[in-house]
CSV table of C-alpha atoms in Angstrom, one decimal:
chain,number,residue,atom,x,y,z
V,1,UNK,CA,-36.3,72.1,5.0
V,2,UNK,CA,-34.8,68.8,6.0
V,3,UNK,CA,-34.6,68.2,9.8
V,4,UNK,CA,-31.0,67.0,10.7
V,5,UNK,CA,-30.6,64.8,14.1
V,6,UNK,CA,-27.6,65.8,16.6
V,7,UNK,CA,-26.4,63.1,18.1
V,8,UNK,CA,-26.2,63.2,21.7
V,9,UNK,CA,-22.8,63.3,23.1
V,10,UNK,CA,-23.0,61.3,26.3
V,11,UNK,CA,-20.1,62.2,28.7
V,12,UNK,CA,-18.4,59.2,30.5
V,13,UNK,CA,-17.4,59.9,34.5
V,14,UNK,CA,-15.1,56.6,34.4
V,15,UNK,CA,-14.2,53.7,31.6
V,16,UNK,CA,-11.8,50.5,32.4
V,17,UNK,CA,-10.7,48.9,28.5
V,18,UNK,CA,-9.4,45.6,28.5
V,19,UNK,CA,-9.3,45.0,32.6
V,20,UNK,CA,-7.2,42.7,33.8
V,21,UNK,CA,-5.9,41.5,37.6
V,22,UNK,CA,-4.4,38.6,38.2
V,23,UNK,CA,-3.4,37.4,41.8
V,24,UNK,CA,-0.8,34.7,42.0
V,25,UNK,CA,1.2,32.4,39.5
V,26,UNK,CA,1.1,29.0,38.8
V,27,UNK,CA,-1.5,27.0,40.8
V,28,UNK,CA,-2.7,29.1,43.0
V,29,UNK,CA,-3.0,32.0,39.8
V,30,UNK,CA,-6.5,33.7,39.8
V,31,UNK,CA,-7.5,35.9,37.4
V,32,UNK,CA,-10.2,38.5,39.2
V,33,UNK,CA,-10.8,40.7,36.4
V,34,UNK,CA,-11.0,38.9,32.7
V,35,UNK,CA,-10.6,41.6,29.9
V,36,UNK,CA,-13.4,43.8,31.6
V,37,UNK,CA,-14.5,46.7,28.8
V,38,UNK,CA,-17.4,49.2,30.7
V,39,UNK,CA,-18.3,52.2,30.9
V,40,UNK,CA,-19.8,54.7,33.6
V,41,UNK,CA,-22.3,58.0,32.5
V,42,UNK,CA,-21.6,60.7,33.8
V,43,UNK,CA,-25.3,61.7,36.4
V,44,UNK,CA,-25.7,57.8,36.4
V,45,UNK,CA,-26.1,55.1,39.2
V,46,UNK,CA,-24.7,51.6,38.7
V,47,UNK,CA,-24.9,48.8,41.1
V,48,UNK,CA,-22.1,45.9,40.5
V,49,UNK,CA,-23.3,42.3,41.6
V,50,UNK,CA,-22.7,38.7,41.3
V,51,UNK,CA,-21.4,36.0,44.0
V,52,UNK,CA,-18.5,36.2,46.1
V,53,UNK,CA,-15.0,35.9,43.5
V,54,UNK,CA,-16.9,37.3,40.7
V,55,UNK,CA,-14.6,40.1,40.6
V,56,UNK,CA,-16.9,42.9,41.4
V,57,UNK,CA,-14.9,44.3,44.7
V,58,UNK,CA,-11.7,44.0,42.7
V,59,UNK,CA,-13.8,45.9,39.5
V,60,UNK,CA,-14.4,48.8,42.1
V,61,UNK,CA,-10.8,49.0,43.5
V,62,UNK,CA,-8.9,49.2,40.8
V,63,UNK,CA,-11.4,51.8,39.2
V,64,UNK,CA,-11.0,54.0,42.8
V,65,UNK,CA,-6.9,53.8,42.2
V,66,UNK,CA,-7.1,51.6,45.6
V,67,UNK,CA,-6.0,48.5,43.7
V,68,UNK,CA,-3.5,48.2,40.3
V,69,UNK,CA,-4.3,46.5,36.9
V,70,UNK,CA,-2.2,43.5,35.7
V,71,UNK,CA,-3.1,44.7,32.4
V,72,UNK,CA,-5.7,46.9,30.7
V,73,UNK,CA,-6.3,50.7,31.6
V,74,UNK,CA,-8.9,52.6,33.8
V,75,UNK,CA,-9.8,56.0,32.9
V,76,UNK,CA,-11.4,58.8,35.1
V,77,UNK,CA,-12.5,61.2,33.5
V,78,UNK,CA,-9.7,62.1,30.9
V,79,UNK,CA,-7.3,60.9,33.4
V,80,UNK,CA,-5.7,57.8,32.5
V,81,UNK,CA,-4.9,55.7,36.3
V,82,UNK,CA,-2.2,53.4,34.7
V,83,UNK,CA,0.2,56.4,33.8
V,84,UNK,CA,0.0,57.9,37.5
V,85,UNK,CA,2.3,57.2,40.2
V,86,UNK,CA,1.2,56.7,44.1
V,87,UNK,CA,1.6,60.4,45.3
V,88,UNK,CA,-0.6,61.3,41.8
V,89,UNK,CA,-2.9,58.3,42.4
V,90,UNK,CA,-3.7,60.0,45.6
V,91,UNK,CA,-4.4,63.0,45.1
V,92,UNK,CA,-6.4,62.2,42.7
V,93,UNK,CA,-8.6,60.0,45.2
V,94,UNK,CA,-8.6,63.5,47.1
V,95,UNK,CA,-9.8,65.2,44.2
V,96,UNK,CA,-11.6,63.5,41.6
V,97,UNK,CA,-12.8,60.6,43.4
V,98,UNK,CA,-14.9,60.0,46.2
V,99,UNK,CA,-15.5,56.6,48.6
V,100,UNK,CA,-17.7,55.0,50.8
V,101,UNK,CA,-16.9,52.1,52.8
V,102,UNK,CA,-19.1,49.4,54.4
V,103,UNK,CA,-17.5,49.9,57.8
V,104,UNK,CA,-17.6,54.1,57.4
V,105,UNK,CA,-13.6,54.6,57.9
V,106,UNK,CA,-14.5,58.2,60.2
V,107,UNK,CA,-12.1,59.4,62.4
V,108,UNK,CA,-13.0,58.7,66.2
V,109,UNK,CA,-11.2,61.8,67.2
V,110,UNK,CA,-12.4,64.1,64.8
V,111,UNK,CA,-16.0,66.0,64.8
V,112,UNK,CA,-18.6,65.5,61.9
V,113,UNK,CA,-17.3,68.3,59.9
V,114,UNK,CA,-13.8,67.5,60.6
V,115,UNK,CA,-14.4,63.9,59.2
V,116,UNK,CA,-16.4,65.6,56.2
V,117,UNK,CA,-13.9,68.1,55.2
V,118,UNK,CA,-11.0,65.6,56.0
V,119,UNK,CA,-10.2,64.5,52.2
V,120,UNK,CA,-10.0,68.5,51.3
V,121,UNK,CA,-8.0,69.6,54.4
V,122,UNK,CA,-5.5,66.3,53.1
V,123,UNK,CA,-5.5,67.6,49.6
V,124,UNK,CA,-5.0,71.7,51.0
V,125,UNK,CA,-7.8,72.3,48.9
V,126,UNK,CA,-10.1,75.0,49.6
V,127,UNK,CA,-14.0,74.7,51.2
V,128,UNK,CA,-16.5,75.4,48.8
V,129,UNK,CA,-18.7,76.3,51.5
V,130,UNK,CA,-22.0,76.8,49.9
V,131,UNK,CA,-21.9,73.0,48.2
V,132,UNK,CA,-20.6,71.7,51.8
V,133,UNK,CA,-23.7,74.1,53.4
V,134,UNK,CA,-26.2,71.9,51.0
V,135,UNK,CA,-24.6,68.4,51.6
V,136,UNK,CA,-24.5,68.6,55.4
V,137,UNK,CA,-28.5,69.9,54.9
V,138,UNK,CA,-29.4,67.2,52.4
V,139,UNK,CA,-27.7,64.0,54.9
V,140,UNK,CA,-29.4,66.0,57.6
V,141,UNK,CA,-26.8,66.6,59.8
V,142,UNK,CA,-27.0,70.2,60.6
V,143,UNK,CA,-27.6,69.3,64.1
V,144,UNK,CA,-24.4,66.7,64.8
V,145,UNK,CA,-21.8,69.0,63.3
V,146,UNK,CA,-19.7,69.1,66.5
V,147,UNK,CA,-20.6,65.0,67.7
V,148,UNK,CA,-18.1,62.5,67.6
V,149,UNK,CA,-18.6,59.4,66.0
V,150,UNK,CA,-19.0,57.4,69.3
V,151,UNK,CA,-21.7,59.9,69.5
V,152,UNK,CA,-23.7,58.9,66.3
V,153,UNK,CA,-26.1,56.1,65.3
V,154,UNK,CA,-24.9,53.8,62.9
V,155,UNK,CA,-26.7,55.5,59.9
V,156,UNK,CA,-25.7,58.8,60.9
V,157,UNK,CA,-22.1,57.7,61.4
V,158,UNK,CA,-23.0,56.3,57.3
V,159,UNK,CA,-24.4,60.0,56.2
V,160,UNK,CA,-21.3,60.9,57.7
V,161,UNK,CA,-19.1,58.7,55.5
V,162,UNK,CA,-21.3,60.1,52.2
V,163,UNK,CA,-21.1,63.6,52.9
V,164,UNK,CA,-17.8,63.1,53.1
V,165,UNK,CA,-17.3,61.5,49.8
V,166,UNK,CA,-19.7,64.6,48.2
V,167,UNK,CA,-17.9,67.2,49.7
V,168,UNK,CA,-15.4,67.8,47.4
V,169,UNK,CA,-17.6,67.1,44.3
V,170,UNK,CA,-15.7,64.2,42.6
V,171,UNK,CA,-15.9,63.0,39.2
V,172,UNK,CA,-17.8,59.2,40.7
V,173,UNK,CA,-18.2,58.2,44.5
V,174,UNK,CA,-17.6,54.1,44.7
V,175,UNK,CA,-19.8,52.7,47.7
V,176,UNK,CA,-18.7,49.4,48.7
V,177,UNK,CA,-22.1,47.7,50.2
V,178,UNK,CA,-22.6,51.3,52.1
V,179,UNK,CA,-25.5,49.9,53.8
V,180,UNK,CA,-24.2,46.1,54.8
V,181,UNK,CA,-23.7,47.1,58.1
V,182,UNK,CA,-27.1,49.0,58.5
V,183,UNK,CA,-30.8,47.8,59.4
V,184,UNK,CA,-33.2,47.8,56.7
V,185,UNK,CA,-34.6,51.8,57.3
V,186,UNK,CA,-31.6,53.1,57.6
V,187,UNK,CA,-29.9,51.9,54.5
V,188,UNK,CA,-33.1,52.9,52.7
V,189,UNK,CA,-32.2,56.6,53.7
V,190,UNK,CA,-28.7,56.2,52.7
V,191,UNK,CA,-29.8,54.7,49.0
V,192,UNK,CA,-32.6,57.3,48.9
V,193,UNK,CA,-29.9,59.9,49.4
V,194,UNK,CA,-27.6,58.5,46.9
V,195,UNK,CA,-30.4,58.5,44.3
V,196,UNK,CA,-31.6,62.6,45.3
V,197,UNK,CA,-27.6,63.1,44.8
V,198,UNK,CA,-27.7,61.7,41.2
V,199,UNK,CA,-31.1,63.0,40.3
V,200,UNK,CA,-30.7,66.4,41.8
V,201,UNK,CA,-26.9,67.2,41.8
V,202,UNK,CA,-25.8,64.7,39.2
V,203,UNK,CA,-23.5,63.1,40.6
V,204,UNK,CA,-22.1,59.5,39.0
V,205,UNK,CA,-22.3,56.5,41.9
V,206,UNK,CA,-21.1,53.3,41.6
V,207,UNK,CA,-22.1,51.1,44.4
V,208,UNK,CA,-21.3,47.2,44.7
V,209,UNK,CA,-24.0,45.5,46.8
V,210,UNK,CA,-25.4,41.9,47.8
V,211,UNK,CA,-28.7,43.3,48.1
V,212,UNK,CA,-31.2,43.2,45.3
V,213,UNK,CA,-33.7,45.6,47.0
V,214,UNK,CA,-30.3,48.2,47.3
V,215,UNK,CA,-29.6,47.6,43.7
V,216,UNK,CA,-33.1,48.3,42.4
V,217,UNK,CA,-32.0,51.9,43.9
V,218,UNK,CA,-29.9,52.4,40.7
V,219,UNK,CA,-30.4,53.1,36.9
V,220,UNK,CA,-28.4,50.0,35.7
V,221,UNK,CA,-27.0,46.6,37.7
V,222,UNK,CA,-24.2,45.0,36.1
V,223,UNK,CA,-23.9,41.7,36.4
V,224,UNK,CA,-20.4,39.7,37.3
V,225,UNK,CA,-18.7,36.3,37.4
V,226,UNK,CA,-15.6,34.8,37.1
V,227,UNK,CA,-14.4,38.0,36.3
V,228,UNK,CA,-16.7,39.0,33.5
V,229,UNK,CA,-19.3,40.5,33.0
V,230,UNK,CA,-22.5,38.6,31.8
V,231,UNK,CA,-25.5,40.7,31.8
V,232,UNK,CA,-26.7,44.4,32.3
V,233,UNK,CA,-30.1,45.3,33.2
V,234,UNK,CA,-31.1,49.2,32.8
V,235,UNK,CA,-34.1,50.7,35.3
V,236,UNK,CA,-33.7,47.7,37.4
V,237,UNK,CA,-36.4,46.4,39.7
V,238,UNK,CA,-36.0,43.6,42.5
V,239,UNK,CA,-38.0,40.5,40.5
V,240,UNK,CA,-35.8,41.3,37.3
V,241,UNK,CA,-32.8,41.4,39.6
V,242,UNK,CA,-33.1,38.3,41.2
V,243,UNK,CA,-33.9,36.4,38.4
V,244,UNK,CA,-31.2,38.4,36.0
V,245,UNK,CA,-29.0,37.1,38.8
V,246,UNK,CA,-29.7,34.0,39.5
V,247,UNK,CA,-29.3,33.2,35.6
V,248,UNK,CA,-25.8,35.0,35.7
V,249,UNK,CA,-24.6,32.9,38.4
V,250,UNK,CA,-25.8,29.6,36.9
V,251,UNK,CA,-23.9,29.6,33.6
């Protein structure tokens, strides 16, 4: 009997075709994003790099709904961004999408769990309270449910911030350099928590970062400048970073 190969269907957590953002006219125009066509897997981590200008913060925005397209589309999911309006394009930040900044963004008057469960109580949305029971075990912050964020270190105030963006279970979670403002141990727990939350709960991540040692953390590191992008590498490690990058940034 002949054996017959299925193709495997591979299921895309986010897309952009044809990206383009332009800031400006005339002299001072700057094109940001230059015809960008990606993709992101669904249960994948990408890291975006290249050097300051190379588009990669504006790549991550307008894929988050933060930030409009001059031209070209971004899909989430099945859910086309350029046919939403704002009140649609937030709730589906509240819903599909989940983000972590560099500076954290918690509420100073609000407890852990109140920062954590913030997008959901936004969005009226109800608790799912055996995921939010295993995300507040896997940051570790079992303990620090009731704390303020004057009350937190720095990386807890960050496992904070990443609970936060799990807790609803979106589609992706962006991480704009999540661990810029943290010493080197601590943003290794954060990126070793990012990586257990694809592995184990597969969850799509993408995370721009500076860092070559934080992007070795994911499966693939795209590679941008001038608003393109000019090289992938797939099960990345810090030499073949470096030197991937420095090539990308000398063409």
């Amino acid at each position: 009997m002949a054996v017959i190969d299925t193709p495997v269907l591979t299921e895309l957590a986010a897309r952009t075709e044809g990206a383009t953002k332009v800031y400006g006219s005339g002299d001072t125009q700057v094109t940001a994003l230059d015809q960008v066509d990606v993709t992101f897997t669904k249960g994948q981590f990408t890291a975006i790099m290249g050097p300051s200008g190379s588009g990669k913060s504006t790549l991550m925005h307008s894929l988050a709904g933060l930030d409009r397209l001059t031209s070209g589309r971004v899909v989430i999911g099945d859910t086309d961004l350029s046919t939403m309006n704002e009140k649609e394009l937030t709730l589906l930040r509240r819903t599909k999408i989940g983000f972590v900044f560099q500076a954290f963004n918690l509420v100073p008057t609000l407890t852990t769990i109140e920062n954590i469960t913030l997008p959901l109580d936004l969005g009226r949305l109800g608790v799912d309270e055996a995921w939010l029971d295993e995300v507040i075990r896997a940051v570790g912050l079992a303990d620090r449910l009731e704390h303020k964020p004057n009350e937190l270190s720095g990386g807890q105030q960050q496992r904070v911030a990443v609970a936060r963006a799990l807790a609803s279970r979106p589609e992706v979670v962006f991480a704009d350099e999540p661990t810029g403002n943290l010493d080197s141990t601590t943003g290794a727990e954060i990126l070793s928590f990012m990586r257990r939350a694809v592995n184990e709960y597969d969850q799509t991540i993408v995370m721009v970062t500076h860092d070559p040692v934080a992007a070795a953390y994911a499966d693939r590191v795209l590679f941008l400048a001038d608003g393109r992008i000019l090289d992938e590498l797939h099960d990345p490690d810090t030499d073949t970073i470096l030197s991937t990058l420095r090539r990308a940034t000398q063409r």
